[in-house]
Coordinates of C-alpha atoms in Angstrom, one line a residue:
Chain A
M1 CA 264.2 -42.2 129.3
S2 CA 264.1 -40.8 132.8
I3 CA 264.8 -37.1 133.3
S4 CA 266.3 -35.2 136.1
K5 CA 264.1 -33.3 138.5
I6 CA 264.7 -30.5 140.9
S7 CA 264.5 -31.8 144.5
P8 CA 262.6 -30.0 147.3
E9 CA 265.9 -29.4 149.0
L10 CA 267.6 -27.8 146.0
F11 CA 264.4 -25.8 145.4
Q12 CA 264.6 -24.3 149.0
K13 CA 268.3 -23.5 148.5
L14 CA 267.4 -21.6 145.3
V15 CA 264.6 -19.7 147.1
G16 CA 267.2 -18.5 149.6
L17 CA 269.7 -17.5 147.0
A18 CA 267.0 -15.6 145.1
A19 CA 266.2 -13.6 148.2
L20 CA 262.6 -14.8 148.2
E21 CA 260.2 -16.1 150.7
L22 CA 257.4 -18.4 149.7
T23 CA 254.3 -19.9 151.3
D24 CA 254.0 -23.7 151.3
E25 CA 251.3 -23.4 148.6
E26 CA 253.5 -21.2 146.4
S27 CA 256.5 -23.5 146.9
A28 CA 254.5 -26.6 145.8
Y29 CA 253.1 -24.9 142.7
L30 CA 256.4 -23.3 141.6
L31 CA 258.4 -26.5 142.2
T32 CA 255.9 -28.5 140.1
E33 CA 256.0 -25.9 137.3
M34 CA 259.8 -25.8 137.4
N35 CA 260.0 -29.5 136.9
H36 CA 257.5 -29.4 134.1
Q37 CA 259.6 -26.7 132.4
L38 CA 262.6 -28.9 132.9
S39 CA 260.9 -31.6 130.9
S40 CA 260.9 -29.2 128.0
V41 CA 264.4 -28.1 128.6
N42 CA 265.7 -31.6 128.7
A43 CA 264.9 -31.9 125.0
L44 CA 268.0 -29.9 124.4
L45 CA 270.1 -32.8 125.8
Q46 CA 269.0 -34.8 122.8
V47 CA 269.9 -32.3 120.1
P48 CA 272.6 -33.5 117.8
L49 CA 274.9 -30.4 118.0
D50 CA 276.7 -29.5 114.8
A51 CA 280.4 -30.2 115.3
D52 CA 281.5 -26.7 114.4
I53 CA 278.7 -24.8 116.2
Q54 CA 279.8 -22.1 118.6
P55 CA 277.5 -20.7 121.3
T56 CA 276.0 -17.3 120.5
L57 CA 274.8 -14.6 122.9
H58 CA 272.9 -12.8 120.1
G59 CA 271.1 -14.0 117.1
I60 CA 272.7 -11.4 114.8
Q61 CA 276.2 -10.2 114.6
C62 CA 276.2 -7.2 116.8
Q63 CA 276.3 -4.1 114.7
G64 CA 275.5 -1.8 117.5
A65 CA 276.5 1.8 118.4
G66 CA 278.9 0.4 121.0
P67 CA 279.5 1.6 124.5
R68 CA 279.8 5.3 125.2
A69 CA 283.0 6.9 126.3
D70 CA 283.6 6.2 130.0
V71 CA 283.1 9.8 130.9
W72 CA 281.2 10.8 134.1
Q73 CA 278.1 12.8 133.3
P74 CA 276.0 14.2 136.1
F75 CA 272.3 13.4 136.1
P76 CA 270.5 16.8 135.8
T77 CA 267.9 16.2 138.5
P78 CA 269.1 13.8 141.2
S79 CA 266.3 14.9 143.4
E80 CA 263.9 13.2 141.0
I81 CA 265.7 9.9 141.6
L82 CA 265.7 10.3 145.4
A83 CA 262.0 11.2 145.3
G84 CA 261.2 7.7 144.1
A85 CA 263.1 6.0 146.9
P86 CA 261.1 4.4 149.8
E87 CA 263.4 6.1 152.3
T88 CA 266.1 8.6 152.1
E89 CA 268.4 10.4 154.5
A90 CA 270.7 13.3 153.8
G91 CA 270.5 12.9 150.1
M92 CA 271.1 9.1 150.2
F93 CA 269.1 5.9 150.1
A94 CA 268.3 4.7 153.6
V95 CA 268.1 1.1 154.6
P96 CA 268.0 -1.0 157.8
D97 CA 271.3 -2.2 159.2
V98 CA 273.1 -5.0 157.5
K99 CA 273.1 -8.2 159.6
G100 CA 276.1 -8.3 161.8
A101 CA 277.2 -4.7 161.0
K102 CA 276.8 -3.6 164.6
Chain B
M1 CA 233.2 6.3 109.4
S2 CA 234.2 7.6 112.8
L3 CA 237.5 9.4 113.4
N4 CA 238.6 6.4 115.5
Q5 CA 238.4 4.1 112.4
L6 CA 240.9 6.2 110.4
S7 CA 244.3 4.8 110.0
A8 CA 247.3 6.6 111.5
L9 CA 248.3 7.6 108.0
E10 CA 245.0 9.2 107.3
V11 CA 244.9 11.0 110.7
A12 CA 248.4 12.4 110.2
A13 CA 247.5 13.5 106.7
H14 CA 244.3 15.2 107.8
V15 CA 246.0 16.9 110.7
R16 CA 248.9 18.0 108.7
S17 CA 246.6 19.5 106.0
G18 CA 244.5 21.3 108.6
E19 CA 241.3 19.3 107.8
L20 CA 241.3 18.0 111.3
S21 CA 242.8 19.4 114.5
A22 CA 244.8 17.2 116.8
R23 CA 242.4 18.2 119.6
E24 CA 239.4 16.8 117.6
V25 CA 241.3 13.5 117.1
L26 CA 242.2 13.4 120.8
E27 CA 238.6 14.0 121.9
A28 CA 237.3 11.2 119.7
S29 CA 240.0 8.8 121.0
L30 CA 239.2 9.6 124.6
A31 CA 235.4 9.2 124.0
Q32 CA 236.1 5.7 122.5
I33 CA 238.2 4.8 125.6
H34 CA 235.5 5.9 127.9
A35 CA 232.9 3.9 125.9
V36 CA 234.7 0.6 125.6
D37 CA 237.6 0.3 128.0
G38 CA 235.9 0.2 131.5
V39 CA 237.8 0.5 134.7
P40 CA 241.6 0.6 134.5
G41 CA 243.7 -2.1 135.9
S42 CA 244.7 -1.6 139.5
L43 CA 246.2 -3.4 142.5
D44 CA 243.0 -3.4 144.5
Q45 CA 240.5 -4.3 141.8
K46 CA 237.4 -6.1 143.3
S47 CA 234.9 -8.2 141.4
L48 CA 233.4 -6.8 138.3
D49 CA 229.8 -6.3 137.4
P50 CA 228.6 -8.1 134.2
A51 CA 228.8 -4.9 132.1
E52 CA 232.4 -4.4 133.1
E53 CA 233.2 -8.0 132.2
Q54 CA 232.3 -7.0 128.6
K55 CA 234.8 -4.2 128.5
V56 CA 238.4 -4.2 127.1
H57 CA 240.4 -3.0 130.1
A58 CA 243.4 -2.2 128.0
F59 CA 244.6 0.7 130.1
I60 CA 246.3 0.9 133.5
R61 CA 246.6 4.7 133.3
L62 CA 245.3 7.4 131.1
T63 CA 247.6 10.4 130.5
E64 CA 244.9 12.9 129.3
D65 CA 246.7 16.0 130.5
L66 CA 249.9 15.1 128.6
A67 CA 247.9 14.2 125.5
H68 CA 246.1 17.5 125.6
R69 CA 249.4 19.4 125.9
Q70 CA 250.7 17.4 122.9
A71 CA 247.6 18.1 120.8
E72 CA 247.9 21.8 121.6
E73 CA 251.5 21.7 120.5
V74 CA 250.7 19.9 117.2
D75 CA 247.9 22.4 116.4
R76 CA 250.1 25.3 117.3
K77 CA 252.8 24.0 114.9
I78 CA 250.2 23.6 112.1
S79 CA 249.0 27.2 112.7
A80 CA 252.6 28.5 112.7
G81 CA 253.5 26.7 109.5
E82 CA 256.0 24.4 111.3
D83 CA 256.4 20.7 110.6
P84 CA 254.4 18.8 113.3
G85 CA 256.0 15.4 112.5
I86 CA 255.0 12.3 110.6
L87 CA 252.6 11.1 113.3
A88 CA 250.9 14.5 113.8
G89 CA 247.9 14.0 116.0
V90 CA 247.9 10.2 116.0
P91 CA 246.6 8.6 119.2
V92 CA 249.1 6.1 120.6
S93 CA 249.2 3.8 123.7
I94 CA 252.4 2.7 125.4
K95 CA 252.9 -0.7 126.9
D96 CA 253.6 0.0 130.6
I97 CA 257.1 -1.4 130.4
F98 CA 258.5 1.8 128.8
T99 CA 259.5 4.7 131.0
L100 CA 257.8 8.0 130.6
Q101 CA 259.3 10.7 132.7
G102 CA 257.1 11.6 135.7
V103 CA 254.4 9.1 134.9
E104 CA 254.0 5.9 136.8
T105 CA 255.7 3.0 135.0
T106 CA 254.7 -0.3 136.6
A107 CA 255.6 -3.2 134.4
A108 CA 252.3 -4.4 135.7
S109 CA 254.0 -5.4 138.9
R110 CA 253.3 -4.5 142.5
I111 CA 257.0 -4.1 143.0
L112 CA 256.9 -1.0 140.8
Y113 CA 253.4 0.2 141.5
N114 CA 254.5 3.8 142.4
F115 CA 257.7 4.1 140.2
K116 CA 257.9 7.5 138.5
P117 CA 260.9 7.3 136.2
P118 CA 263.1 10.4 135.9
Y119 CA 263.6 9.8 132.1
T120 CA 261.7 8.8 129.0
A121 CA 262.4 5.7 126.9
T122 CA 263.9 6.5 123.5
P123 CA 261.1 5.0 121.3
V124 CA 258.5 6.9 123.4
Q125 CA 260.5 10.1 123.0
K126 CA 260.7 9.5 119.2
L127 CA 256.9 9.0 119.0
I128 CA 256.4 12.3 120.9
E129 CA 258.9 14.1 118.6
A130 CA 257.0 12.7 115.6
G131 CA 253.8 14.5 116.8
A132 CA 252.0 11.4 118.3
L133 CA 249.5 11.9 121.2
I134 CA 250.3 9.6 124.2
L135 CA 247.0 8.6 125.5
G136 CA 248.3 6.4 128.3
K137 CA 250.0 3.2 129.6
V138 CA 248.4 -0.1 128.7
N139 CA 248.4 -3.4 130.6
L140 CA 250.6 -6.5 130.0
D141 CA 251.8 -9.6 131.7
E142 CA 253.9 -8.8 134.8
F143 CA 257.3 -7.7 133.5
T144 CA 256.1 -9.1 130.1
F145 CA 256.2 -12.7 131.6
G146 CA 253.4 -14.4 129.8
S147 CA 251.4 -14.9 126.7
S148 CA 247.9 -13.9 127.8
S149 CA 248.3 -10.7 129.9
E150 CA 246.7 -12.6 132.8
S151 CA 249.8 -12.5 135.0
S152 CA 249.4 -8.7 135.4
A153 CA 249.2 -7.6 139.0
F154 CA 246.8 -4.9 137.8
K155 CA 243.3 -6.3 137.5
P156 CA 241.2 -6.6 135.5
A157 CA 243.6 -8.0 132.9
P158 CA 242.8 -6.9 129.4
N159 CA 240.1 -8.8 127.4
N160 CA 240.1 -9.6 123.7
P161 CA 237.9 -7.1 121.9
W162 CA 236.7 -9.8 119.5
E163 CA 235.3 -11.9 122.3
T164 CA 235.7 -10.5 125.8
S165 CA 235.7 -14.0 127.5
H166 CA 239.0 -14.7 125.7
V167 CA 242.5 -13.4 126.3
P168 CA 244.0 -10.8 124.0
G169 CA 247.3 -12.7 124.1
G170 CA 250.5 -11.3 125.6
S171 CA 252.5 -9.9 126.8
S172 CA 251.5 -6.8 124.8
G173 CA 247.8 -7.7 125.3
G174 CA 246.8 -4.2 126.4
S175 CA 248.5 -2.7 123.3
T176 CA 246.9 -5.0 120.8
A177 CA 243.5 -4.8 122.5
S178 CA 243.6 -0.9 122.5
V179 CA 244.4 -0.9 118.8
A180 CA 241.8 -3.5 117.9
A181 CA 239.1 -1.7 119.9
E182 CA 239.9 1.5 118.0
E183 CA 240.8 3.3 121.2
V184 CA 244.1 4.3 119.6
A185 CA 245.6 4.0 116.1
L186 CA 249.0 2.7 117.2
S187 CA 250.6 1.1 120.2
L188 CA 254.2 0.6 121.2
G189 CA 254.8 -3.0 122.3
T190 CA 257.8 -5.3 123.0
D191 CA 258.6 -8.7 121.6
T192 CA 260.9 -11.1 123.4
G193 CA 259.5 -14.5 122.3
G194 CA 256.4 -13.3 120.3
S195 CA 254.9 -10.7 122.7
I196 CA 254.0 -8.4 119.8
R197 CA 253.1 -10.9 117.2
Q198 CA 251.1 -13.4 119.2
P199 CA 248.7 -10.9 120.7
A200 CA 248.5 -9.1 117.3
A201 CA 247.3 -12.4 115.8
F202 CA 244.8 -13.0 118.7
C203 CA 243.4 -9.4 118.3
G204 CA 243.3 -9.2 114.5
V205 CA 245.9 -6.4 114.2
V206 CA 249.4 -6.0 112.7
G207 CA 252.4 -6.6 115.0
L208 CA 256.0 -6.1 113.9
K209 CA 259.0 -7.3 115.7
P210 CA 262.0 -5.5 114.1
T211 CA 265.5 -6.9 113.8
Y212 CA 267.2 -6.9 117.2
G213 CA 268.8 -3.5 117.6
R214 CA 266.7 -1.8 114.9
V215 CA 264.8 0.1 117.7
S216 CA 266.5 1.3 120.9
R217 CA 265.8 -0.5 124.1
Y218 CA 266.7 2.5 126.2
G219 CA 264.0 3.0 128.8
L220 CA 262.5 -0.5 128.2
M221 CA 262.6 -2.5 131.5
A222 CA 264.7 -5.5 130.5
F223 CA 263.3 -9.0 130.5
S224 CA 265.8 -10.9 128.4
S225 CA 268.3 -8.4 127.1
S226 CA 269.5 -10.4 124.1
L227 CA 266.0 -11.0 122.8
D228 CA 263.9 -7.9 123.7
C229 CA 262.7 -5.8 120.8
P230 CA 260.4 -2.8 120.9
G231 CA 258.0 -2.6 117.9
P232 CA 254.8 -1.2 116.4
I233 CA 251.3 -2.4 116.7
A234 CA 248.7 -1.1 114.2
R235 CA 245.6 -2.0 112.3
T236 CA 247.2 -1.8 108.8
V237 CA 250.6 -2.8 107.4
S238 CA 251.2 0.8 106.2
D239 CA 250.6 2.1 109.7
A240 CA 253.1 -0.3 111.1
A241 CA 255.6 0.9 108.5
L242 CA 254.8 4.5 109.4
M243 CA 255.4 3.9 113.1
L244 CA 258.6 1.9 112.4
Q245 CA 259.8 4.9 110.4
A246 CA 259.3 7.1 113.5
I247 CA 261.0 4.8 116.1
A248 CA 263.8 3.0 114.2
G249 CA 267.4 4.1 114.3
T250 CA 270.6 4.1 116.3
D251 CA 270.7 5.5 119.8
P252 CA 273.9 6.4 121.7
K253 CA 272.0 5.4 124.9
D254 CA 271.7 1.7 123.8
S255 CA 275.0 0.2 122.8
T256 CA 273.2 -2.7 121.0
S257 CA 271.1 -0.3 118.8
S258 CA 272.2 -0.8 115.3
V259 CA 274.1 1.6 113.1
V260 CA 272.8 0.0 109.9
P261 CA 270.8 2.8 108.1
T262 CA 267.1 2.6 108.2
S263 CA 265.0 2.3 105.0
N264 CA 262.0 4.3 103.8
Y265 CA 259.6 1.6 104.9
L266 CA 256.5 3.3 103.6
E267 CA 257.9 4.0 100.2
S268 CA 259.0 0.3 99.7
L269 CA 255.5 -1.0 100.3
K270 CA 254.6 -0.1 96.8
E271 CA 257.3 -2.3 95.2
G272 CA 255.0 -5.3 95.4
V273 CA 256.0 -9.0 95.5
K274 CA 256.6 -9.9 91.9
G275 CA 259.6 -12.1 91.9
L276 CA 259.8 -12.3 95.7
R277 CA 260.8 -15.8 96.9
V278 CA 258.4 -16.8 99.7
G279 CA 259.3 -20.0 101.7
L280 CA 257.0 -22.5 103.4
S281 CA 258.5 -24.8 105.9
P282 CA 257.2 -28.2 107.1
D283 CA 258.7 -27.4 110.5
Y284 CA 256.0 -24.7 111.1
T285 CA 253.0 -26.9 110.7
H286 CA 253.0 -28.6 114.1
L287 CA 253.6 -28.0 117.8
F288 CA 256.3 -30.1 119.5
Y289 CA 255.1 -30.5 123.1
P290 CA 257.0 -32.3 125.8
D291 CA 255.9 -35.3 127.8
F292 CA 256.4 -34.3 131.5
E293 CA 257.7 -37.7 132.5
T294 CA 260.0 -38.6 129.6
G295 CA 260.9 -35.2 128.2
E296 CA 260.3 -36.5 124.7
L297 CA 258.7 -34.0 122.3
G298 CA 255.3 -35.1 121.0
I299 CA 253.7 -33.7 117.9
E300 CA 250.4 -31.8 118.0
S301 CA 248.5 -30.4 115.0
I302 CA 247.9 -26.7 114.7
Q303 CA 244.3 -25.4 114.2
K304 CA 243.2 -26.4 110.7
E305 CA 241.8 -23.0 109.8
I306 CA 245.2 -21.4 110.6
S307 CA 247.0 -23.8 108.3
E308 CA 244.5 -23.1 105.6
S309 CA 245.0 -19.3 106.0
V310 CA 248.7 -19.7 105.5
L311 CA 248.2 -21.7 102.3
H312 CA 245.6 -19.2 101.1
A313 CA 248.1 -16.4 101.7
A314 CA 250.7 -18.3 99.7
S315 CA 248.2 -18.7 96.9
V316 CA 247.4 -14.9 96.9
L317 CA 251.0 -14.0 96.8
A318 CA 251.7 -16.5 94.0
D319 CA 248.9 -14.8 92.0
L320 CA 250.6 -11.5 92.6
G321 CA 253.8 -12.9 91.0
A322 CA 255.7 -14.2 94.1
E323 CA 257.5 -17.5 93.8
I324 CA 256.5 -20.0 96.4
V325 CA 259.3 -22.3 97.6
E326 CA 258.0 -25.3 99.5
N327 CA 259.7 -27.7 101.9
V328 CA 262.2 -25.3 103.3
P329 CA 263.9 -27.1 106.2
L330 CA 264.1 -25.2 109.5
P331 CA 264.6 -28.3 111.6
N332 CA 265.8 -26.6 114.8
A333 CA 262.6 -24.6 115.2
K334 CA 261.2 -27.4 117.3
Y335 CA 263.8 -26.7 119.9
S336 CA 263.0 -23.0 120.1
I337 CA 260.9 -23.2 123.2
P338 CA 263.3 -25.4 125.2
T339 CA 266.1 -22.9 124.2
Y340 CA 263.9 -20.0 125.2
F341 CA 263.1 -21.5 128.6
V342 CA 266.9 -21.4 129.3
V343 CA 268.1 -18.2 127.7
S344 CA 265.2 -16.0 128.7
R345 CA 265.0 -17.3 132.3
V346 CA 268.7 -16.9 132.9
E347 CA 268.6 -13.4 131.6
A348 CA 265.4 -12.6 133.5
A349 CA 266.8 -13.8 136.8
S350 CA 269.8 -11.5 136.3
N351 CA 267.7 -8.5 135.3
L352 CA 265.3 -8.9 138.3
H353 CA 268.0 -8.8 141.0
R354 CA 267.8 -5.0 140.9
F355 CA 264.4 -4.9 142.5
D356 CA 265.0 -4.8 146.2
G357 CA 262.9 -2.1 147.8
V358 CA 265.9 0.2 148.3
K359 CA 266.1 2.6 145.4
Y360 CA 262.5 2.8 144.0
G361 CA 259.2 1.1 143.9
Y362 CA 257.6 -1.1 146.6
R363 CA 259.0 -1.7 150.0
T364 CA 257.4 -4.0 152.5
P365 CA 255.5 -2.2 155.2
V366 CA 256.3 -4.9 157.7
E367 CA 258.9 -4.2 160.4
V368 CA 262.1 -6.1 159.4
E369 CA 265.2 -7.3 161.3
D370 CA 267.8 -6.1 158.9
L371 CA 268.5 -5.3 155.2
Q372 CA 268.5 -8.9 154.0
D373 CA 265.1 -9.4 155.7
L374 CA 263.8 -6.2 154.0
I375 CA 264.9 -7.4 150.5
R376 CA 263.4 -10.9 151.0
R377 CA 260.1 -9.6 152.2
T378 CA 259.9 -6.9 149.6
R379 CA 260.5 -9.3 146.8
A380 CA 258.2 -11.9 148.3
E381 CA 255.3 -9.4 148.5
G382 CA 256.2 -7.4 145.4
F383 CA 256.7 -10.1 142.7
G384 CA 253.9 -12.3 141.4
S385 CA 254.2 -16.1 140.9
E386 CA 255.4 -15.9 137.3
A387 CA 258.2 -13.5 138.2
K388 CA 259.3 -15.7 141.1
L389 CA 259.2 -18.8 138.8
R390 CA 261.4 -17.1 136.2
I391 CA 263.9 -16.0 138.8
L392 CA 264.2 -19.5 140.3
M393 CA 264.3 -21.3 137.0
G394 CA 267.0 -18.9 135.7
M395 CA 269.1 -19.3 138.8
Y396 CA 268.8 -23.1 138.5
L397 CA 269.7 -23.3 134.8
S398 CA 272.7 -21.0 135.2
S399 CA 274.0 -22.5 138.5
E400 CA 277.3 -24.3 138.7
G401 CA 276.9 -27.9 137.7
F402 CA 273.9 -27.3 135.5
A403 CA 275.0 -24.4 133.3
A404 CA 277.2 -26.6 131.0
N405 CA 274.3 -28.9 130.3
Y406 CA 271.7 -26.3 129.9
Y407 CA 272.8 -22.7 129.4
Q408 CA 275.9 -23.4 127.2
R409 CA 274.0 -26.0 125.2
A410 CA 271.1 -23.6 124.7
L411 CA 273.4 -21.0 123.3
K412 CA 274.6 -23.6 120.8
V413 CA 271.1 -24.6 119.8
R414 CA 270.3 -20.9 119.4
A415 CA 273.2 -20.7 116.9
M416 CA 271.8 -23.7 115.0
I417 CA 268.3 -22.0 114.8
R418 CA 270.1 -19.0 113.3
R419 CA 272.0 -21.2 110.9
D420 CA 268.8 -22.7 109.6
F421 CA 267.6 -19.2 108.6
D422 CA 271.0 -18.3 107.2
R423 CA 270.7 -21.2 104.8
A424 CA 267.1 -20.3 103.9
F425 CA 268.0 -16.7 103.1
D426 CA 271.5 -17.3 101.6
P427 CA 271.3 -15.6 98.1
H428 CA 273.6 -18.2 96.7
G429 CA 272.1 -21.2 98.5
E430 CA 269.4 -23.7 97.6
Y431 CA 266.4 -21.7 98.7
R432 CA 267.4 -18.0 98.2
L433 CA 264.3 -16.8 100.1
D434 CA 263.3 -13.3 100.6
V435 CA 260.7 -14.1 103.3
V436 CA 259.4 -17.2 105.2
L437 CA 255.6 -17.5 105.6
T438 CA 254.3 -19.3 108.7
P439 CA 251.4 -19.3 111.0
T440 CA 251.8 -16.7 113.9
T441 CA 250.2 -19.0 116.4
A442 CA 249.0 -22.6 116.6
T443 CA 245.6 -21.6 117.8
T444 CA 243.3 -18.6 117.9
A445 CA 242.8 -16.8 121.2
F446 CA 242.0 -19.1 124.2
K447 CA 239.5 -18.4 127.0
R448 CA 240.5 -16.6 130.1
N449 CA 241.8 -19.0 132.8
D450 CA 241.9 -22.0 130.3
I451 CA 245.7 -22.1 130.3
F452 CA 246.8 -19.6 132.9
G453 CA 248.7 -21.4 135.6
N454 CA 250.0 -24.1 133.2
T455 CA 253.3 -22.3 132.5
V456 CA 254.6 -24.8 129.9
R457 CA 251.4 -24.8 127.8
M458 CA 251.4 -21.0 128.0
Q459 CA 255.0 -20.8 126.8
Y460 CA 254.3 -23.1 123.9
S461 CA 251.7 -20.6 122.5
D462 CA 254.9 -18.8 121.3
Q463 CA 256.3 -21.8 119.4
M464 CA 255.8 -20.2 116.0
T465 CA 257.2 -16.8 116.9
V466 CA 260.2 -17.4 119.2
S467 CA 262.7 -18.6 116.5
A468 CA 262.8 -15.1 115.0
N469 CA 263.9 -13.8 118.4
H470 CA 266.6 -16.4 118.8
A471 CA 267.9 -15.5 115.4
G472 CA 267.4 -11.7 115.8
L473 CA 265.4 -11.5 112.6
P474 CA 262.5 -9.2 111.8
A475 CA 259.0 -10.7 111.6
V476 CA 255.5 -9.4 111.2
S477 CA 252.1 -10.8 112.0
V478 CA 249.2 -9.7 109.8
P479 CA 245.5 -10.6 110.0
G480 CA 244.8 -13.6 107.9
G481 CA 241.2 -14.4 108.5
L482 CA 238.7 -15.5 111.2
D483 CA 238.0 -19.0 112.5
A484 CA 234.5 -20.4 112.9
D485 CA 234.1 -18.6 116.2
N486 CA 235.0 -15.2 114.6
L487 CA 238.3 -15.2 116.3
P488 CA 241.2 -13.7 114.4
I489 CA 243.9 -15.7 112.7
G490 CA 247.5 -14.3 112.2
I491 CA 250.0 -15.2 109.5
Q492 CA 253.6 -14.3 109.9
F493 CA 256.4 -13.2 107.5
I494 CA 260.0 -13.6 108.7
G495 CA 262.8 -11.8 106.8
P496 CA 266.6 -11.4 106.8
D497 CA 268.4 -9.0 109.1
F498 CA 267.3 -5.4 108.7
R499 CA 264.9 -6.3 105.9
E500 CA 261.8 -5.0 107.5
D501 CA 261.0 -3.6 104.1
L502 CA 260.6 -7.1 102.6
I503 CA 258.3 -8.5 105.3
L504 CA 256.2 -5.3 105.2
R505 CA 256.0 -5.5 101.4
A506 CA 254.8 -9.1 101.6
G507 CA 252.3 -8.3 104.3
Y508 CA 251.0 -5.2 102.5
A509 CA 250.6 -7.0 99.2
Y510 CA 248.6 -9.8 100.9
E511 CA 246.5 -7.2 102.8
Q512 CA 245.7 -5.1 99.7
A513 CA 244.8 -8.2 97.6
T514 CA 242.4 -9.5 100.3
L515 CA 240.6 -6.2 101.2
D516 CA 237.4 -7.5 99.6
E517 CA 237.3 -10.9 101.4
A518 CA 234.2 -11.3 103.5
W519 CA 236.0 -11.7 106.9
R520 CA 237.4 -8.2 106.7
A521 CA 233.9 -6.8 107.0
V522 CA 233.4 -8.4 110.4
R523 CA 234.1 -6.1 113.4
P524 CA 235.3 -7.0 116.9
A525 CA 232.5 -7.8 119.3
V526 CA 233.0 -4.7 121.5
L527 CA 232.6 -2.5 118.4
R528 CA 229.5 -4.4 117.2
Q529 CA 228.0 -3.9 120.7
E530 CA 228.8 -0.2 120.4
V531 CA 226.9 0.2 117.2
A532 CA 223.9 -1.7 118.7
K533 CA 223.6 0.7 121.6

């Protein structure tokens, strides 16, 4: 059986979508590893699925506390949050211009 | 016996009774860390001298001042006749994936090297409220992505205290190493595919993955949100039960934390295993490893000494009155790693989009053209290879045109893995199991650099553990012997939803019945060296 592989072109497209930049060496390594992992993943295509099986997002039936009420609660010390930012301006996160914004 | 060899139960009892002060316990723990741990992991670590190569290197950051304040508070409560908590004076390390307000929380990644969270994770807060002393943050695979702790950006990565040329496992390798080396009595880890149990097996300690939702994930940096479970790491089963007692419970800050009431895990240990039905499965006796060209799954044997330890444990439990049920089918376990490759990577890619150099953490120092350029360069410089690989794989597997074949199908196979366990535990079914007994790993700890870089082989070291994550079930690894090289072997008990009491009972019964076995007298190499000095 032959199995599908991720092409270098598709790989480069994914790198762009993931907002990453890679060296040639990194690209070669990561593409090889992705295709090796895909060899494992392809085993799923051979699994005889039970006819009545439904996809599950959690192993157990969720018995959680559930979401909180959608009520705005101020964080007590927003200055602590801003203190961790690489750059701030007038109490806000500061970033370079967005491309084409000017 | 030194203070550091005491169990958490013993420490808490002595501190609560006033026989020991929390300050004395803290000083002993710090002395042990200074004796065996060596330089902490850092981003600019240079080559190590031979003496440092023999150290454990579990810690990224010590929180001595915090621990001193906590010890003072425990001792003050004792003097004032107040309840200091069930973990009074117990030294604890925290995997550096949990937030601790005002203390750097790195996830072992450059992209968070300077992140000081403005809040504390719920399980950490519960440990503090129970009187534990937080000694520091311990190393891990970057963002928990790995099974050896070698992918940490903070070098040196932790070593295995039993043999420092070997890995401690991962991703909670710093946690299990710090407990095995008697630097702390307990550690808080996380388990997404086996990241508590696999390193616990490699380091000869107890590691418990609770039922999904049993312990709050609030303040845990997410890897795979439907699989992540915080849990205890300890040297004895009763200490793991004690720690679970402290951290389990519902949390309004985590909507998936369960409202199912907790048990008295310590109390139930004493109930023994008489009449307990313990299952053995032929589907946990081999590895199913893919051929890279054909995708076919080939069969590999697991280490013989590990198989023998599992059978020995079954025999011990049978002697104690448990009923051993053989040939329990769990046929979809062999698809657990392929399923994990899909589910965990898709969720990881989603969770890692938030790291962009804007709100916190690392930002590229290079002059950039615009915001997009800033984000790309920050992520390129801030993430290590394994994180980039998981982002790319997750995006591929969930992309249009591929998601139906891979992601949707993986979610169905996950349901079939769960169904296997439902049949095994069904009280009206053919097997009616209370627990399943399996190996925790297929091999004992491997050497540093032996597997690192081969991401498929590394992932398959979780073959025996990951099914419990897919199914959401509780599972515990307990020490089950040593191999010919004196490397620890782990055996695993998997139980039904929220029945941590059952797997702890089985582990405790086995532990107590084997206390006199010769292998239990052997100490980790770093502790043998310590005595020799």
